[in-house]
Short mmCIF file of C-alpha atoms in Angstrom, two decimals:
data_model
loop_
_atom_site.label_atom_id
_atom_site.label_comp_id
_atom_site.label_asym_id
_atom_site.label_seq_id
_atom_site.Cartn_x
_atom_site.Cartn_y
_atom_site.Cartn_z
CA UNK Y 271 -27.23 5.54 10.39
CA UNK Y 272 -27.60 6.91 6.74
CA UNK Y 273 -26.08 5.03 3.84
CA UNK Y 274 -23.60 8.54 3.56
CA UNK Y 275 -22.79 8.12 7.20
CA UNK Y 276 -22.10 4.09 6.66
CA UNK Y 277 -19.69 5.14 3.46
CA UNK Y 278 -17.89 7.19 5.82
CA UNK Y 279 -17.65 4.34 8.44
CA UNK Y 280 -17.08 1.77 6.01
CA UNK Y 281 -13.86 3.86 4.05
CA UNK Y 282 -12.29 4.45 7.41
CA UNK Y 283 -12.41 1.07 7.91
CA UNK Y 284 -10.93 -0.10 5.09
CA UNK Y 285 -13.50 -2.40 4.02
CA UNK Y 286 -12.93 -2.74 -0.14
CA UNK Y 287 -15.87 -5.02 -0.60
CA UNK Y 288 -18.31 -3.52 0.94
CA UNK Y 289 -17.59 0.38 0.06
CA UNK Y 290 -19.02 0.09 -3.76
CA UNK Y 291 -21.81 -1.61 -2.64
CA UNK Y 292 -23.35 0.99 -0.05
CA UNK Y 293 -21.95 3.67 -3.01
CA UNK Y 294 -24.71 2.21 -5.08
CA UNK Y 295 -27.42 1.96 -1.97
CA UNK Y 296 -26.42 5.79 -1.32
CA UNK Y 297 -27.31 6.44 -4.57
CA UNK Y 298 -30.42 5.03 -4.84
CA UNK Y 299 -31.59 6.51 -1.98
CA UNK Y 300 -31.24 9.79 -4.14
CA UNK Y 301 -28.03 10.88 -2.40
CA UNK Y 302 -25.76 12.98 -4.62
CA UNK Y 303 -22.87 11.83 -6.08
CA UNK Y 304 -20.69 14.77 -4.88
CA UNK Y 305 -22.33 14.36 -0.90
CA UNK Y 306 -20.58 10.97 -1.45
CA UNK Y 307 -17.83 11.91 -2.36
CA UNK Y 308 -17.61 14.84 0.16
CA UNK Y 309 -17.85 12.09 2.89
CA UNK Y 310 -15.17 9.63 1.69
CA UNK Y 311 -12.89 12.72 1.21
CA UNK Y 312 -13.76 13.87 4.65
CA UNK Y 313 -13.32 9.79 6.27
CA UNK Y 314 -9.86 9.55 4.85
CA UNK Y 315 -9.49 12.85 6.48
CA UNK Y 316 -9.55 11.57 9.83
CA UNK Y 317 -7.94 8.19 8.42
CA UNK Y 318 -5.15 11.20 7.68
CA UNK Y 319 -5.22 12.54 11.49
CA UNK Y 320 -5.02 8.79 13.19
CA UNK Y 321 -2.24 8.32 10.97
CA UNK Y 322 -0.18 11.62 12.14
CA UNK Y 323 -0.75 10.59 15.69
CA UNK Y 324 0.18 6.70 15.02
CA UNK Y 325 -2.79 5.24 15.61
CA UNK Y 326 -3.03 3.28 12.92
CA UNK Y 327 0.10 2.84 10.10
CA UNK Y 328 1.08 3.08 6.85
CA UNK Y 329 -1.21 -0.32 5.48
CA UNK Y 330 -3.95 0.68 7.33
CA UNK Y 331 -4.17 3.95 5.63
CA UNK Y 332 -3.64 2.46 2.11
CA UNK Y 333 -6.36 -0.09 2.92
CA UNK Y 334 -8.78 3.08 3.51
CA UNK Y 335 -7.85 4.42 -0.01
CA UNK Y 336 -8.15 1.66 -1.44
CA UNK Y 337 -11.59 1.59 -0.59
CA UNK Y 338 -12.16 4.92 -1.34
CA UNK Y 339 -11.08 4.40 -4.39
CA UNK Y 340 -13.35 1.28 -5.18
CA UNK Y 341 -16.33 4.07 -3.95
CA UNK Y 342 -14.63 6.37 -6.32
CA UNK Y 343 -15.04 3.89 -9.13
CA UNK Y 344 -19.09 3.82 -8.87
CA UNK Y 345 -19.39 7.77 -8.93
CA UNK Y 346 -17.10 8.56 -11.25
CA UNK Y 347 -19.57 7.46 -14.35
CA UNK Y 348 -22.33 10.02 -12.86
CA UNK Y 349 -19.70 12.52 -12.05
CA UNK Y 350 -18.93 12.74 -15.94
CA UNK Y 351 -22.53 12.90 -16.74
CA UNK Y 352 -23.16 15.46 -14.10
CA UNK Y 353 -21.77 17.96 -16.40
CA UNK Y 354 -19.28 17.95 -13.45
CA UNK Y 355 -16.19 20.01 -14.28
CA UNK Y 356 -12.76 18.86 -14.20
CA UNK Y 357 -10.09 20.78 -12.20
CA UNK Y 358 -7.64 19.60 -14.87
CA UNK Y 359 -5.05 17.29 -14.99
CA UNK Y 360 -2.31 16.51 -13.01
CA UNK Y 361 1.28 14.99 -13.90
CA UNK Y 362 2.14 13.11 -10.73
CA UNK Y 363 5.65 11.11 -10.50
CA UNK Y 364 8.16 10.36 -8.13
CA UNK Y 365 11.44 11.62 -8.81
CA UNK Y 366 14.82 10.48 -10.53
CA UNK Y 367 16.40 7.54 -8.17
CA UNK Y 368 13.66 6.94 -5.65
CA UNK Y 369 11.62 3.90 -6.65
CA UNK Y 370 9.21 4.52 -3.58
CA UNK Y 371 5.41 5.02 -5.18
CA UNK Y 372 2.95 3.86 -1.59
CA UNK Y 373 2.25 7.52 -0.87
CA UNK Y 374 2.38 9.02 -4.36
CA UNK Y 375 0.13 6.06 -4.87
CA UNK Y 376 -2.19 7.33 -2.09
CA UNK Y 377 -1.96 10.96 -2.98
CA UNK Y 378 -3.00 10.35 -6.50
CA UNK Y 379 -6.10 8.56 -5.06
CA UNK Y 380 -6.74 11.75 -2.86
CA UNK Y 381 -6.28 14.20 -6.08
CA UNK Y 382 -7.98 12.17 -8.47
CA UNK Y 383 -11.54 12.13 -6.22
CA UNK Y 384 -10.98 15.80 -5.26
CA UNK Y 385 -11.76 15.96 -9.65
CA UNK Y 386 -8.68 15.94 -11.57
CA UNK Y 387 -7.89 13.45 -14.27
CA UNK Y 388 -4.44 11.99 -13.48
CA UNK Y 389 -1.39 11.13 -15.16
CA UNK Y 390 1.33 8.93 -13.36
CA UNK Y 391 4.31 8.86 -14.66
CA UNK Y 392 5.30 6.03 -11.81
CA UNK Y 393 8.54 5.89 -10.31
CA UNK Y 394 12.32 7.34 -10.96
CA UNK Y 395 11.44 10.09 -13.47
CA UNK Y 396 14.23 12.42 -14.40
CA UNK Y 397 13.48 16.18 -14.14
CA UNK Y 398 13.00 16.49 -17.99
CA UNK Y 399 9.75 13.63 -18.06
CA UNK Y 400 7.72 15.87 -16.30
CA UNK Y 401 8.12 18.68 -18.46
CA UNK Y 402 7.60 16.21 -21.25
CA UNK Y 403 3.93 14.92 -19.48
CA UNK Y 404 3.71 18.93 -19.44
CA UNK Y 405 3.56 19.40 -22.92
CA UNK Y 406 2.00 16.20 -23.63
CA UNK Y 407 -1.32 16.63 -21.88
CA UNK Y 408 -4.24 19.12 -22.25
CA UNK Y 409 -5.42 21.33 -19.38
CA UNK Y 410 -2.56 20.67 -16.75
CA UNK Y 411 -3.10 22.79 -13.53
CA UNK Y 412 -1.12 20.68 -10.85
CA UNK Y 413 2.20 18.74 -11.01
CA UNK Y 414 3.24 17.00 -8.00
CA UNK Y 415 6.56 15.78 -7.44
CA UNK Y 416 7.20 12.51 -4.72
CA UNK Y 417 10.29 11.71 -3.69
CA UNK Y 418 10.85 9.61 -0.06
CA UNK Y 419 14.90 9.24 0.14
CA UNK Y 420 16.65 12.02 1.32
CA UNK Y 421 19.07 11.28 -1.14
CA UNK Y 422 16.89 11.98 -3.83
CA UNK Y 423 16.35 15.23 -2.25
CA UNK Y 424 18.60 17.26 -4.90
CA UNK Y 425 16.32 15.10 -8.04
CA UNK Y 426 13.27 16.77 -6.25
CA UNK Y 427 14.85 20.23 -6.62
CA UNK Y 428 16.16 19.82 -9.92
CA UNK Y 429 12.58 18.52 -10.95
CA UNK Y 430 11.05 21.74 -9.88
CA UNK Y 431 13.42 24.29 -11.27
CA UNK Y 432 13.64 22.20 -14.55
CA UNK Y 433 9.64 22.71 -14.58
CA UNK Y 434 10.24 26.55 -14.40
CA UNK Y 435 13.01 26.81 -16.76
CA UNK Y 436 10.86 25.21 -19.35
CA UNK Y 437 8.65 28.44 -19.71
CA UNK Y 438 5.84 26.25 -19.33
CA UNK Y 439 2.66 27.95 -17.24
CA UNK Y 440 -0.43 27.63 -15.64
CA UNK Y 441 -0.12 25.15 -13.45
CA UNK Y 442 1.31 24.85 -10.05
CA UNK Y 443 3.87 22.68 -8.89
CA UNK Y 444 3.78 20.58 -5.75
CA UNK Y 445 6.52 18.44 -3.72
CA UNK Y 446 5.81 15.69 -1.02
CA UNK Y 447 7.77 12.71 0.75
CA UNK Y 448 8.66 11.92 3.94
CA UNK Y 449 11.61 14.30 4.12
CA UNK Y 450 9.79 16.81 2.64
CA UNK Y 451 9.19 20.09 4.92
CA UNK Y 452 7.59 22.96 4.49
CA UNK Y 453 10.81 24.97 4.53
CA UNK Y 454 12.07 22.70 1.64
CA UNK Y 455 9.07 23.47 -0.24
#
């Protein structure tokens, strides 16, 4: 099995200590940091499909990104020195009321190996603290909005169209949580 192919193995499995470890034996092998990164993106992929069809559950899949992130941690030095290019940063927050962060958590993880430099603004931010992160920050190109409680459905909505009203551009907006559908989108 290749050291890439054990990364894989090993982030799907959840297994935090050992993930940095084989990172660095990948590496010295002459593996590129982005192939390494393309294969713990792609393991928490299927990490992602087990979880849709309940084979494993909700700590089983923040044990794997976890991991991923610890594997993160080693590549992201060369990643910077790469010359690699940023796809910008991205406000992330979960919405007024809803003090829920596990899968905000885990998408940040996600967004922030995919290459963007992240900014959490943590848990019950009102609509007008995003816009504020907006104009606070350099480069944004993605703002993603959590919320988990249907109840905090309407703070979702008002988060979004307070976004637009601000005048504020180039960047898109995104919206996730467990009541979230694509319809709602």
């Amino acid at each position: 099995m290749s050291k890439i192919a054990e990364v894989k193995a090993k982030v799907e499995a959840g297994k935090t200590k050992l993930v940095p470890g084989l990172v660095q034996e990948a590496l010295d092998q002459g593996n590129a940091a982005e192939d390494i990164l393309q294969a713990m993106v792609d393991s928490m992929g299927v990490v992602g499909d087990k979880f849709s069809t309940g084979e494993i559950f909700v700590p089983e899949m923040l044990i794997a990104a976890k991991a991923m992130s610890k594997g993160v941690e080693v590549l992201k030095p060369l990643m910077a020195s790469d010359g690699a290019s940023s796809l910008g940063t991205c406000i992330i927050g979960t919405v007024a009321g809803d003090l829920h962060d596990i899968g905000k958590n885990l998408v940040s993880m996600m967004i922030e190996s995919a290459g963007f430099n992240m900014v959490d603004l943590g848990v019950d931010v009102p609509a007008t603290g995003f816009v504020d992160a907006i104009k606070a920050n350099d480069n944004v190109t993605l703002v993603a909005c959590s919320g988990l409680l249907t109840t905090t459905m309407p703070a979702l909505k008002e988060a979004v169209e307070t976004i637009k009203a601000s005048g504020l551009t180039g960047f898109k907006v995104i919206v996730g949580g467990a009541p979230v559908t694509p319809e709602y989108a």
